[in-house]
Amino acid sequence: VFLYSTGRRVLISQTTQMAIRVLLYVALRDDDQPVAVQEVAGSIEGSPSYAAKVVGQLVKSGMLSSQRGKGGGVKLARSPADISLLHVVRAFQGDITRIGNGNGNGIGIGEMSLEEGGYHLIMEELRMSIISILSRWTLADLVRKSLLSLEPERNGVERGVQRGQVAG
């Protein structure tokens, strides 16, 4: 159920977490104008080169669109309601919910010994739960929760609803 990377078990990688923060920052903006990658990096306290790498992958995966030139930058390519956390995780980590032996080699039910069968049935249930949760939570949900925690004078809730970003 976990990704294995240099001996560490990781469910959501740091890069995936940064991608979620990038998407959230872009979605929370009060205007629909492109935002420069440097601004995004500064706002989420990430390095500009790392943020650029993450933004590039988000553009490639179709979650952000980019605009070059003066006044260019990135903005959401889809409605926040159409971007699930599962989309983000899979764009950066592939299928993290694959049952494996820790070396990235998947094990099919027919290949298990009788002793392993019960364990793998539990892991399959866990895998399905993870997929369900990541599929259900969208960027719109994160925007809605973030806006509720912001100061009232920002007035972002009304603007976000008018743009359709937090509908759903």
PDB file of C-alpha atoms in Angstrom:
ATOM      1  CA  VAL A   1       0.000   0.000   0.000  1.00  0.00           C
ATOM      2  CA  PHE A   2       2.965   2.292   0.515  1.00  0.00           C
ATOM      3  CA  LEU A   3       5.469   3.583  -1.972  1.00  0.00           C
ATOM      4  CA  TYR A   4       8.941   2.436  -1.177  1.00  0.00           C
ATOM      5  CA  SER A   5      11.619   4.998  -1.886  1.00  0.00           C
ATOM      6  CA  THR A   6      15.155   4.460  -0.647  1.00  0.00           C
ATOM      7  CA  GLY A   7      13.909   2.293   2.180  1.00  0.00           C
ATOM      8  CA  ARG A   8      11.303   4.786   3.469  1.00  0.00           C
ATOM      9  CA  ARG A   9       7.588   4.155   3.320  1.00  0.00           C
ATOM     10  CA  VAL A  10       5.714   7.121   1.898  1.00  0.00           C
ATOM     11  CA  LEU A  11       2.026   7.467   1.157  1.00  0.00           C
ATOM     12  CA  ILE A  12       1.966  11.023  -0.193  1.00  0.00           C
ATOM     13  CA  SER A  13       5.359  12.283  -1.323  1.00  0.00           C
ATOM     14  CA  GLN A  14       6.702  15.773  -0.622  1.00  0.00           C
ATOM     15  CA  THR A  15       6.424  16.567  -4.331  1.00  0.00           C
ATOM     16  CA  THR A  16       2.761  15.546  -4.371  1.00  0.00           C
ATOM     17  CA  GLN A  17       2.129  17.640  -1.266  1.00  0.00           C
ATOM     18  CA  MET A  18       3.774  20.609  -2.983  1.00  0.00           C
ATOM     19  CA  ALA A  19       1.586  20.033  -6.052  1.00  0.00           C
ATOM     20  CA  ILE A  20      -1.522  20.176  -3.868  1.00  0.00           C
ATOM     21  CA  ARG A  21      -0.266  23.413  -2.273  1.00  0.00           C
ATOM     22  CA  VAL A  22       0.439  24.911  -5.727  1.00  0.00           C
ATOM     23  CA  LEU A  23      -3.050  24.017  -6.952  1.00  0.00           C
ATOM     24  CA  LEU A  24      -4.622  25.375  -3.793  1.00  0.00           C
ATOM     25  CA  TYR A  25      -2.712  28.657  -4.046  1.00  0.00           C
ATOM     26  CA  VAL A  26      -3.731  29.148  -7.675  1.00  0.00           C
ATOM     27  CA  ALA A  27      -7.357  28.226  -6.913  1.00  0.00           C
ATOM     28  CA  LEU A  28      -7.546  30.635  -3.952  1.00  0.00           C
ATOM     29  CA  ARG A  29      -6.499  33.696  -5.956  1.00  0.00           C
ATOM     30  CA  ASP A  30      -9.134  36.411  -6.107  1.00  0.00           C
ATOM     31  CA  ASP A  31      -8.759  36.938  -9.845  1.00  0.00           C
ATOM     32  CA  ASP A  32      -8.674  34.676 -12.856  1.00  0.00           C
ATOM     33  CA  GLN A  33      -5.324  36.010 -14.117  1.00  0.00           C
ATOM     34  CA  PRO A  34      -2.277  33.796 -14.611  1.00  0.00           C
ATOM     35  CA  VAL A  35       0.121  33.747 -11.676  1.00  0.00           C
ATOM     36  CA  ALA A  36       3.903  33.663 -12.071  1.00  0.00           C
ATOM     37  CA  VAL A  37       5.691  30.546 -10.857  1.00  0.00           C
ATOM     38  CA  GLN A  38       7.998  32.738  -8.711  1.00  0.00           C
ATOM     39  CA  GLU A  39       4.948  34.139  -6.901  1.00  0.00           C
ATOM     40  CA  VAL A  40       3.586  30.652  -6.320  1.00  0.00           C
ATOM     41  CA  ALA A  41       6.966  29.446  -5.020  1.00  0.00           C
ATOM     42  CA  GLY A  42       7.272  32.408  -2.644  1.00  0.00           C
ATOM     43  CA  SER A  43       3.751  31.958  -1.335  1.00  0.00           C
ATOM     44  CA  ILE A  44       4.123  28.283  -0.570  1.00  0.00           C
ATOM     45  CA  GLU A  45       7.694  28.739   0.675  1.00  0.00           C
ATOM     46  CA  GLY A  46       9.224  26.457  -1.927  1.00  0.00           C
ATOM     47  CA  SER A  47      12.276  26.884  -4.078  1.00  0.00           C
ATOM     48  CA  PRO A  48      11.530  28.445  -7.482  1.00  0.00           C
ATOM     49  CA  SER A  49      13.239  25.594  -9.372  1.00  0.00           C
ATOM     50  CA  TYR A  50      11.340  22.898  -7.449  1.00  0.00           C
ATOM     51  CA  ALA A  51       8.075  24.799  -7.872  1.00  0.00           C
ATOM     52  CA  ALA A  52       8.755  25.146 -11.614  1.00  0.00           C
ATOM     53  CA  LYS A  53       9.268  21.380 -11.868  1.00  0.00           C
ATOM     54  CA  VAL A  54       6.003  20.727 -10.020  1.00  0.00           C
ATOM     55  CA  VAL A  55       4.121  23.321 -12.096  1.00  0.00           C
ATOM     56  CA  GLY A  56       5.494  21.764 -15.290  1.00  0.00           C
ATOM     57  CA  GLN A  57       4.096  18.372 -14.289  1.00  0.00           C
ATOM     58  CA  LEU A  58       0.739  19.946 -13.353  1.00  0.00           C
ATOM     59  CA  VAL A  59       0.593  21.567 -16.807  1.00  0.00           C
ATOM     60  CA  LYS A  60       1.574  18.290 -18.493  1.00  0.00           C
ATOM     61  CA  SER A  61      -1.150  16.444 -16.567  1.00  0.00           C
ATOM     62  CA  GLY A  62      -3.782  19.004 -17.614  1.00  0.00           C
ATOM     63  CA  MET A  63      -4.553  20.473 -14.185  1.00  0.00           C
ATOM     64  CA  LEU A  64      -2.869  23.817 -14.903  1.00  0.00           C
ATOM     65  CA  SER A  65      -2.506  25.748 -18.127  1.00  0.00           C
ATOM     66  CA  SER A  66       0.428  28.020 -18.838  1.00  0.00           C
ATOM     67  CA  GLN A  67       0.680  31.317 -20.641  1.00  0.00           C
ATOM     68  CA  ARG A  68       4.037  32.691 -21.792  1.00  0.00           C
ATOM     69  CA  GLY A  69       5.165  36.272 -22.123  1.00  0.00           C
ATOM     70  CA  LYS A  70       4.395  39.447 -20.240  1.00  0.00           C
ATOM     71  CA  GLY A  71       1.573  38.861 -17.793  1.00  0.00           C
ATOM     72  CA  GLY A  72       2.002  35.131 -18.261  1.00  0.00           C
ATOM     73  CA  GLY A  73       1.998  32.410 -15.692  1.00  0.00           C
ATOM     74  CA  VAL A  74      -0.264  29.516 -14.786  1.00  0.00           C
ATOM     75  CA  LYS A  75      -3.904  29.125 -13.931  1.00  0.00           C
ATOM     76  CA  LEU A  76      -6.281  26.246 -13.422  1.00  0.00           C
ATOM     77  CA  ALA A  77      -7.059  24.346 -16.602  1.00  0.00           C
ATOM     78  CA  ARG A  78     -10.137  22.715 -15.062  1.00  0.00           C
ATOM     79  CA  SER A  79     -12.688  23.485 -12.433  1.00  0.00           C
ATOM     80  CA  PRO A  80     -11.463  22.701  -8.910  1.00  0.00           C
ATOM     81  CA  ALA A  81     -14.397  20.308  -8.584  1.00  0.00           C
ATOM     82  CA  ASP A  82     -12.895  18.273 -11.448  1.00  0.00           C
ATOM     83  CA  ILE A  83      -9.482  17.851  -9.811  1.00  0.00           C
ATOM     84  CA  SER A  84      -9.506  15.058  -7.245  1.00  0.00           C
ATOM     85  CA  LEU A  85      -6.637  14.349  -4.904  1.00  0.00           C
ATOM     86  CA  LEU A  86      -6.373  10.982  -6.639  1.00  0.00           C
ATOM     87  CA  HIS A  87      -5.650  12.818  -9.925  1.00  0.00           C
ATOM     88  CA  VAL A  88      -2.843  14.737  -8.239  1.00  0.00           C
ATOM     89  CA  VAL A  89      -1.361  11.704  -6.492  1.00  0.00           C
ATOM     90  CA  ARG A  90      -1.397   9.618  -9.669  1.00  0.00           C
ATOM     91  CA  ALA A  91       0.148  12.451 -11.721  1.00  0.00           C
ATOM     92  CA  PHE A  92       3.153  12.558  -9.392  1.00  0.00           C
ATOM     93  CA  GLN A  93       3.414   9.074  -7.923  1.00  0.00           C
ATOM     94  CA  GLY A  94       1.644   6.728 -10.282  1.00  0.00           C
ATOM     95  CA  ASP A  95      -0.577   4.135  -8.670  1.00  0.00           C
ATOM     96  CA  ILE A  96       0.469   4.351  -5.015  1.00  0.00           C
ATOM     97  CA  THR A  97      -2.230   1.955  -3.952  1.00  0.00           C
ATOM     98  CA  ARG A  98      -0.771  -1.103  -5.667  1.00  0.00           C
ATOM     99  CA  ILE A  99      -0.275  -4.081  -3.401  1.00  0.00           C
ATOM    100  CA  GLY A 100       3.374  -5.045  -3.621  1.00  0.00           C
ATOM    101  CA  ASN A 101       6.240  -6.720  -1.869  1.00  0.00           C
ATOM    102  CA  GLY A 102       8.118  -3.511  -1.091  1.00  0.00           C
ATOM    103  CA  ASN A 103      10.296  -3.715  -4.192  1.00  0.00           C
ATOM    104  CA  GLY A 104       7.641  -2.353  -6.516  1.00  0.00           C
ATOM    105  CA  ASN A 105       6.667  -5.849  -7.670  1.00  0.00           C
ATOM    106  CA  GLY A 106       2.932  -6.389  -7.509  1.00  0.00           C
ATOM    107  CA  ILE A 107       1.593  -9.663  -6.200  1.00  0.00           C
ATOM    108  CA  GLY A 108      -1.572 -11.139  -7.644  1.00  0.00           C
ATOM    109  CA  ILE A 109      -4.007 -13.047  -5.436  1.00  0.00           C
ATOM    110  CA  GLY A 110      -3.189 -16.301  -7.306  1.00  0.00           C
ATOM    111  CA  GLU A 111       0.516 -15.926  -6.442  1.00  0.00           C
ATOM    112  CA  MET A 112      -0.015 -15.733  -2.666  1.00  0.00           C
ATOM    113  CA  SER A 113       0.571 -18.525  -0.237  1.00  0.00           C
ATOM    114  CA  LEU A 114      -2.286 -19.490   2.058  1.00  0.00           C
ATOM    115  CA  GLU A 115      -0.562 -17.680   4.934  1.00  0.00           C
ATOM    116  CA  GLU A 116      -0.435 -14.421   2.945  1.00  0.00           C
ATOM    117  CA  GLY A 117      -4.010 -14.572   1.635  1.00  0.00           C
ATOM    118  CA  GLY A 118      -5.702 -13.001   4.659  1.00  0.00           C
ATOM    119  CA  TYR A 119      -3.156 -10.210   4.903  1.00  0.00           C
ATOM    120  CA  HIS A 120      -3.548  -9.330   1.236  1.00  0.00           C
ATOM    121  CA  LEU A 121      -7.340  -9.307   1.508  1.00  0.00           C
ATOM    122  CA  ILE A 122      -6.986  -6.702   4.257  1.00  0.00           C
ATOM    123  CA  MET A 123      -4.527  -4.740   2.109  1.00  0.00           C
ATOM    124  CA  GLU A 124      -6.982  -4.827  -0.808  1.00  0.00           C
ATOM    125  CA  GLU A 125      -9.711  -3.377   1.427  1.00  0.00           C
ATOM    126  CA  LEU A 126      -7.288  -0.683   2.591  1.00  0.00           C
ATOM    127  CA  ARG A 127      -6.324   0.047  -1.045  1.00  0.00           C
ATOM    128  CA  MET A 128      -9.965   0.479  -2.023  1.00  0.00           C
ATOM    129  CA  SER A 129     -10.543   2.804   0.954  1.00  0.00           C
ATOM    130  CA  ILE A 130      -7.561   4.975  -0.014  1.00  0.00           C
ATOM    131  CA  ILE A 131      -8.782   5.204  -3.605  1.00  0.00           C
ATOM    132  CA  SER A 132     -12.270   6.099  -2.421  1.00  0.00           C
ATOM    133  CA  ILE A 133     -11.067   8.872  -0.103  1.00  0.00           C
ATOM    134  CA  LEU A 134      -8.621  10.385  -2.599  1.00  0.00           C
ATOM    135  CA  SER A 135     -11.291  10.241  -5.328  1.00  0.00           C
ATOM    136  CA  ARG A 136     -13.909  11.903  -3.149  1.00  0.00           C
ATOM    137  CA  TRP A 137     -11.778  14.868  -2.008  1.00  0.00           C
ATOM    138  CA  THR A 138     -11.357  17.537  -4.667  1.00  0.00           C
ATOM    139  CA  LEU A 139      -9.512  20.803  -4.978  1.00  0.00           C
ATOM    140  CA  ALA A 140     -12.904  22.505  -4.567  1.00  0.00           C
ATOM    141  CA  ASP A 141     -13.244  20.860  -1.138  1.00  0.00           C
ATOM    142  CA  LEU A 142      -9.807  22.130  -0.116  1.00  0.00           C
ATOM    143  CA  VAL A 143     -10.643  25.622  -1.412  1.00  0.00           C
ATOM    144  CA  ARG A 144     -13.909  25.625   0.530  1.00  0.00           C
ATOM    145  CA  LYS A 145     -12.189  24.521   3.751  1.00  0.00           C
ATOM    146  CA  SER A 146      -9.390  27.075   3.270  1.00  0.00           C
ATOM    147  CA  LEU A 147     -11.794  29.935   2.609  1.00  0.00           C
ATOM    148  CA  LEU A 148     -13.704  29.137   5.769  1.00  0.00           C
ATOM    149  CA  SER A 149     -10.516  29.577   7.770  1.00  0.00           C
ATOM    150  CA  LEU A 150      -9.517  32.905   6.154  1.00  0.00           C
ATOM    151  CA  GLU A 151     -10.261  36.311   7.609  1.00  0.00           C
ATOM    152  CA  PRO A 152     -13.759  37.635   6.791  1.00  0.00           C
ATOM    153  CA  GLU A 153     -12.409  40.892   5.314  1.00  0.00           C
ATOM    154  CA  ARG A 154     -10.751  38.975   2.508  1.00  0.00           C
ATOM    155  CA  ASN A 155     -14.240  38.340   1.154  1.00  0.00           C
ATOM    156  CA  GLY A 156     -12.896  35.465  -0.932  1.00  0.00           C
ATOM    157  CA  VAL A 157     -15.874  33.186  -0.360  1.00  0.00           C
ATOM    158  CA  GLU A 158     -18.249  35.382  -2.331  1.00  0.00           C
ATOM    159  CA  ARG A 159     -15.741  35.921  -5.150  1.00  0.00           C
ATOM    160  CA  GLY A 160     -14.912  32.228  -5.317  1.00  0.00           C
ATOM    161  CA  VAL A 161     -18.569  31.246  -5.507  1.00  0.00           C
ATOM    162  CA  GLN A 162     -19.178  33.811  -8.256  1.00  0.00           C
ATOM    163  CA  ARG A 163     -16.313  32.305 -10.294  1.00  0.00           C
ATOM    164  CA  GLY A 164     -17.738  28.830  -9.707  1.00  0.00           C
ATOM    165  CA  GLN A 165     -14.564  27.627  -8.050  1.00  0.00           C
ATOM    166  CA  VAL A 166     -16.122  26.311  -4.896  1.00  0.00           C
ATOM    167  CA  ALA A 167     -19.392  25.087  -6.309  1.00  0.00           C
ATOM    168  CA  GLY A 168     -20.124  21.443  -5.806  1.00  0.00           C
TER     169      GLY A 168
END
